[in-house]
Amino acid sequence: MDVVSPELNSLLPDEIMDTEDIEDVPHSQPGTTAVHSEPSDDASVPMETDTPVASENVTLSLATSTTTTKTTDSVTGTSVTTSGLQKLTTPFTISPANRQIILNKVASQASEAAKSAGNPPQVIKQDGQKLLVTAIGKSGQPIVLQLPHTGSKPGISQTAGDTKSQAPQFKVVTIGGRSDLKPVVGNQVTTLQTQQLKTVQIAKKTPASSAAPIKFIITKTVNSKGISAQTSMPPVITGRVLTQSSPVMPPRTITLSEPHNTNLQSIPGKKIAISPLKTPSKVTVVSVASPTSGASQKSVALPVNVALGQQILTVQQSTSVSPVKVATSQSTTQNIKPVAVGGVGGSQFKTIIPLATQPNVQQIQVPGSRFHYVRLVTATTASSTGQPSGPSTSSIQTAKPMVVSTAAVRMSVPVVPAQTMKQVAPKPLTSGPQVVTTTQTQQRLIMPATPLPQIQPNFTNLPPGTVLTPAPGGGNVGYAVVPAQYVTQIQQPPFVTLASSSSFSASTGIQTQARLPLNGLSAAETTSRPRKPCNCTKSQCLKLYCDCFANGEFCNNCNCNNCFNNLEHETERLKAIKTCLDRNPEAFKPKIGKGKEGESDRRHSKGCNCKRSGCLKNYCECYEAKIMCSSICKCIGCKNFEESPERKTLMHLADAAEVRVQQQTAAKTKLSSQISDLLMRTTPVISSGSGRLPYTFVTKEVLEATCECLLEQAKKAEQTHQPQVEAERMILEEFGHCLMRIISSAGKAKSDCASINC
DNA sequence: GAGTTTGAAACT
DNA sequence: CAGTTTCAAACTC
Ligand SMILES: [Zn+2]
Ligand SMILES: [Zn+2]
Ligand SMILES: [Zn+2]
Ligand SMILES: [Zn+2]
Ligand SMILES: [Zn+2]
Ligand SMILES: [Zn+2]
C-alpha cells in the first residue's frame, strides 16, 4: 500500500477509485442524503461468501505533508512518497483474500520505544488474517488485529468460536496512545456485518436500492468548533447506509442524527467506532488531517505512517485533557446514535457515518465532518505489496491493491448494533503540521469487513501477546477506523477499541476496547492508577461480579482463581460478554453518567437498592461513586442526600482526616526544610569543628517544627481513639523520627563540611 | 486474616 | 417482573 496524497486521490480517475463492485457513492448532496441500501447478497460485493477472488490488496498510505508525491508501482501496488519525510511502504495493507490489514508504523522509533517499554510489538497470529497496527499510541506499540477468515478463503477454516454466526463480524477498534489502554468489552461496540461494507460506500449514484433489507440513514451534524473545520462543507452530513445482509432482518431505514453534543453514552466510553468493511475490495480511508499538538510527538515524528495509524486508530495522545471534558467541549461527531434498531435484540446494524462526499473534490473533506476520507480502490494492476519489516505477520494479500484516494469522501460508518454505538475514542487533536496533507481533514479508514476477533492494545496491562485472536465465528469482520476528528475532539488519550460483532445471528458481538478513564481523570491519573485487583474465585472473572470484567478490562495482577478474563480464554470471554450484553445491553456502559467534574450529570444510571447501609457505606454504589442518591434509587433509609446530617458528618470527618494528613505532611516537610535551612546557615560553624552540634541544629525553628509533628501525632491518636499508652507510644515514636531527621541532617552537614574542608 | 455484612448480579 | 441465590467486595473484629 502506498500513501496517496489527497490531491492524488482527487486526481485519480473514478474508475480507479471505484473499480470493483464498490458502489460508488453518489456524491452526496450537502444536507441529508439518503443512502441506498443494497441487497446484502449483492453479487457485486464480495463477501465472505464470495469465492476467493484474487486477493485484492489495498495499501493505504497517508502522506502527511502536503507536498507528497505519489508513485505507483504497478506491481507492488502503489507507494507514495511523502514530501521527503518518509516513504511508506505498504503502510497499510489490506488483502481481501487474507482479510488482513496491516499497518506498519513508519518510524522505527515507535517500535523501539515500545520495546523499551517492554511491550514488543504485538503480532497476532499469522494466519494471514490479521490486522497489524504499529506505532500507535504513545507506547508505540503496534497493534495487531486479526481478521477472521472469511469464507472467501476456503483453505482457511474459521476459528472455532461462534461457528454459528456466519454473519460477518464487525469490530471497531480504537487505538489510543494511552498507555493504559484496556480492552473493553463494551456495549459500545457495535457489530456490523461485514457484508455491509460494500454498502458502506458512500453514496453511490444509485440512490436507492430498495433491496437492501435495512437502511440506515445517518445524519450527522458536525460541530466545527475546535476542529479545523472545513468551512465549505455544510454542517450536516448524511450518510447512509448499509444493508444488512442477513436475511432475518426486515428492511429498515434508520435515520440517525447526530447533534453536536449528543452523546451516546458512548461518550463516556470514548471509543471510536470503526466500521468494518467486509470486503477488502473497497476501503475508505480517511486520514486525519488534524495536526497533533506538539504534545504528541509521535505523530510528528512519523508523519505518514503515524498519521495513518492514528487516523485509523484514531488514537492520539492527548496530553492532559480529561476525556470527559473534551468530549463535552467538542461536540462533534462522536456519537452517532442509531435511532431505530432492528427488532433483533443486539442486532447489529451497520451504520456508516459520515457519508457526504464531495464529488471529485480532491480533498476529502466531508461537509460537517472534519474527516478526510480516503477512498481505497482496488487497482487493477495491483500486486501484493510487500510488507514492511513490521512484526506483522502475514500480509498476504494479493492481488489487487487498492488505492486510496483521499479525495473521495466517503464515509463509512461502521454499522453498529443499534444499541451499541461505538464511542469515539477521543483523540486530542494535535496541531502538528506534519501529517496530513489537508490540515483539517480527518481521514477515516474502513477496514474490510472480515471478522476481527479482537484487538488488543499492548499496554502493559494487557497480557503479553495482545494479539487478537480470530473471532470464533470466523465470520467476516469489519474494521472501521475512526476518523481522527473524533479522536481529536475528545482529546483523550487514545484508546483502542475493538468491537467485533457477529452478524445478527446471535453469535457474538463482542469487542475489546480500550477504556477511557473514568471520572474524567486526566490521562496521567488514569494511567497511573492501577486497577484494584479482583479476588474472584467462582465467576472465572467472566461475570459482572468481577470488577475487572465489568470494566471491560482483562485481569491483570489480580488474585483471582481460575480466571478466564484474559487473552488465553478469549473465546469464553467473548461469549461471556455476549451473554452479559444479551442480559443487559448496557452492562458495560459506565454506571455513572459522565464522570465529569460538574457533578450535575453525575448520577447512577440505575440507582442503588440499598437496604441497610443508609447509602453511606461503600456497599452503596452511589456512595462509592461519591454521588448523592437520586430519585431513581430504590434505597431504604437513605442518608445519602444533600441535606443529610449523617452524610455531612461523614464528610466532615473525612475532610478532617484529610486535613490531618495534610497537616502532618506539611509539618514534616516544614521540619525537613527547617533542618536543611539550618544546615545551610550552620555549615560554617560546623566546619569550625566545634562540638556544639546539638545546639547548632536544635534551633528554635527546629523545635517548633518538631513540636508540630508531635502535636499532629497526638491529634491523630486522639482521633483514632487510641488509649493513652498507645498515644504516648505514637508520640514518642514520632519524636524519635524527628530526632533521627535532625541527627541525620546534622551528620550530613558535618560530613559535607568535612569533605569540603578536605 | 477470618468472619460478617451487604447489595449487585445471576438465576429461577 | 419478583423472589431467591450467588458472588465478591466492604466492613468488622
Ligand atoms: Zn475477577
Ligand atoms: Zn481481575
Ligand atoms: Zn481474573
Ligand atoms: Zn444506596
Ligand atoms: Zn443511590
Ligand atoms: Zn440511597
Short mmCIF file of N, CA, C and O in Angstrom, two decimals, chain A residues 2-10 12 59-63 68-72 78-81 374 402-406 437 443:
data_model
loop_
_atom_site.label_atom_id
_atom_site.label_comp_id
_atom_site.label_asym_id
_atom_site.label_seq_id
_atom_site.Cartn_x
_atom_site.Cartn_y
_atom_site.Cartn_z
N ASP A 2 0.28 2.12 -0.52
CA ASP A 2 1.08 3.27 -0.61
C ASP A 2 0.31 4.40 -0.04
O ASP A 2 -0.86 4.35 0.15
N VAL A 3 1.04 5.36 0.07
CA VAL A 3 0.35 6.51 0.60
C VAL A 3 -0.01 7.37 -0.56
O VAL A 3 0.77 7.55 -1.46
N VAL A 4 -1.13 7.80 -0.52
CA VAL A 4 -1.51 8.67 -1.60
C VAL A 4 -1.92 9.99 -1.02
O VAL A 4 -2.62 10.05 -0.04
N SER A 5 -1.48 10.93 -1.63
CA SER A 5 -1.88 12.22 -1.11
C SER A 5 -3.28 12.47 -1.56
O SER A 5 -3.75 11.93 -2.54
N PRO A 6 -3.91 13.25 -0.85
CA PRO A 6 -5.29 13.54 -1.16
C PRO A 6 -5.40 14.09 -2.55
O PRO A 6 -6.30 13.78 -3.30
N GLU A 7 -4.46 14.88 -2.85
CA GLU A 7 -4.54 15.50 -4.15
C GLU A 7 -4.51 14.43 -5.19
O GLU A 7 -5.22 14.44 -6.17
N LEU A 8 -3.64 13.54 -4.94
CA LEU A 8 -3.51 12.47 -5.90
C LEU A 8 -4.81 11.74 -6.02
O LEU A 8 -5.25 11.38 -7.11
N ASN A 9 -5.36 11.53 -4.93
CA ASN A 9 -6.60 10.82 -4.98
C ASN A 9 -7.59 11.52 -5.84
O ASN A 9 -8.31 10.93 -6.61
N SER A 10 -7.59 12.76 -5.61
CA SER A 10 -8.59 13.51 -6.33
C SER A 10 -8.34 13.38 -7.81
O SER A 10 -9.25 13.38 -8.61
N LEU A 12 -7.12 10.93 -9.27
CA LEU A 12 -7.33 9.61 -9.81
C LEU A 12 -8.66 9.53 -10.51
O LEU A 12 -9.64 10.08 -10.08
N THR A 59 -3.53 -0.92 -0.25
CA THR A 59 -2.50 -0.31 0.56
C THR A 59 -2.88 1.12 0.76
O THR A 59 -3.26 1.80 -0.16
N LEU A 60 -2.79 1.48 1.90
CA LEU A 60 -3.12 2.86 2.14
C LEU A 60 -1.94 3.53 2.76
O LEU A 60 -1.33 3.02 3.67
N SER A 61 -1.68 4.60 2.25
CA SER A 61 -0.65 5.35 2.93
C SER A 61 -1.19 6.73 3.04
O SER A 61 -1.89 7.19 2.19
N LEU A 62 -0.82 7.33 4.00
CA LEU A 62 -1.27 8.69 4.10
C LEU A 62 -0.05 9.54 4.05
O LEU A 62 0.91 9.29 4.73
N ALA A 63 -0.15 10.46 3.27
CA ALA A 63 1.00 11.35 3.24
C ALA A 63 0.62 12.49 4.11
O ALA A 63 -0.44 13.04 4.00
N THR A 68 3.24 15.84 -0.80
CA THR A 68 3.56 14.47 -1.05
C THR A 68 3.47 14.12 -2.51
O THR A 68 2.70 14.65 -3.26
N THR A 69 4.25 13.21 -2.81
CA THR A 69 4.27 12.78 -4.18
C THR A 69 3.86 11.35 -4.16
O THR A 69 4.15 10.63 -3.25
N LYS A 70 3.26 10.96 -5.16
CA LYS A 70 2.87 9.59 -5.11
C LYS A 70 3.43 8.85 -6.28
O LYS A 70 3.49 9.32 -7.38
N THR A 71 3.82 7.71 -6.01
CA THR A 71 4.31 6.89 -7.08
C THR A 71 3.52 5.64 -7.02
O THR A 71 3.22 5.14 -5.98
N THR A 72 3.26 5.17 -8.11
CA THR A 72 2.51 3.94 -8.04
C THR A 72 3.33 2.87 -8.68
O THR A 72 3.88 3.02 -9.74
N THR A 78 0.90 0.63 -4.88
CA THR A 78 1.32 1.98 -5.03
C THR A 78 2.11 2.37 -3.87
O THR A 78 1.84 2.00 -2.78
N SER A 79 3.08 3.09 -4.16
CA SER A 79 3.81 3.56 -3.00
C SER A 79 3.75 5.04 -3.08
O SER A 79 3.77 5.60 -4.14
N VAL A 80 3.72 5.60 -2.03
CA VAL A 80 3.67 7.03 -2.07
C VAL A 80 4.82 7.55 -1.30
O VAL A 80 5.22 6.99 -0.31
N THR A 81 5.31 8.57 -1.80
CA THR A 81 6.39 9.14 -1.04
C THR A 81 5.91 10.45 -0.52
O THR A 81 5.37 11.25 -1.24
N VAL A 374 -10.63 8.83 2.72
CA VAL A 374 -9.83 8.38 1.64
C VAL A 374 -10.54 7.19 1.10
O VAL A 374 -11.03 6.37 1.82
N MET A 402 -5.40 -1.80 -3.53
CA MET A 402 -6.36 -0.79 -3.62
C MET A 402 -5.67 0.50 -3.46
O MET A 402 -4.72 0.60 -2.78
N VAL A 403 -6.20 1.40 -4.12
CA VAL A 403 -5.58 2.69 -3.98
C VAL A 403 -6.51 3.51 -3.16
O VAL A 403 -7.70 3.43 -3.33
N VAL A 404 -5.96 4.22 -2.40
CA VAL A 404 -6.84 5.01 -1.62
C VAL A 404 -6.75 6.40 -2.11
O VAL A 404 -5.68 6.89 -2.35
N SER A 405 -7.83 6.93 -2.29
CA SER A 405 -7.74 8.31 -2.69
C SER A 405 -8.33 9.11 -1.59
O SER A 405 -9.37 8.81 -1.08
N THR A 406 -7.63 10.05 -1.26
CA THR A 406 -8.12 10.85 -0.17
C THR A 406 -9.26 11.70 -0.63
O THR A 406 -10.09 12.10 0.13
N THR A 437 -2.09 16.00 4.62
CA THR A 437 -2.00 16.95 3.57
C THR A 437 -3.02 18.01 3.84
O THR A 437 -2.76 19.18 3.71
N GLN A 443 -9.20 11.64 8.38
CA GLN A 443 -9.36 10.54 7.48
C GLN A 443 -10.01 9.42 8.20
O GLN A 443 -9.86 9.25 9.36
#
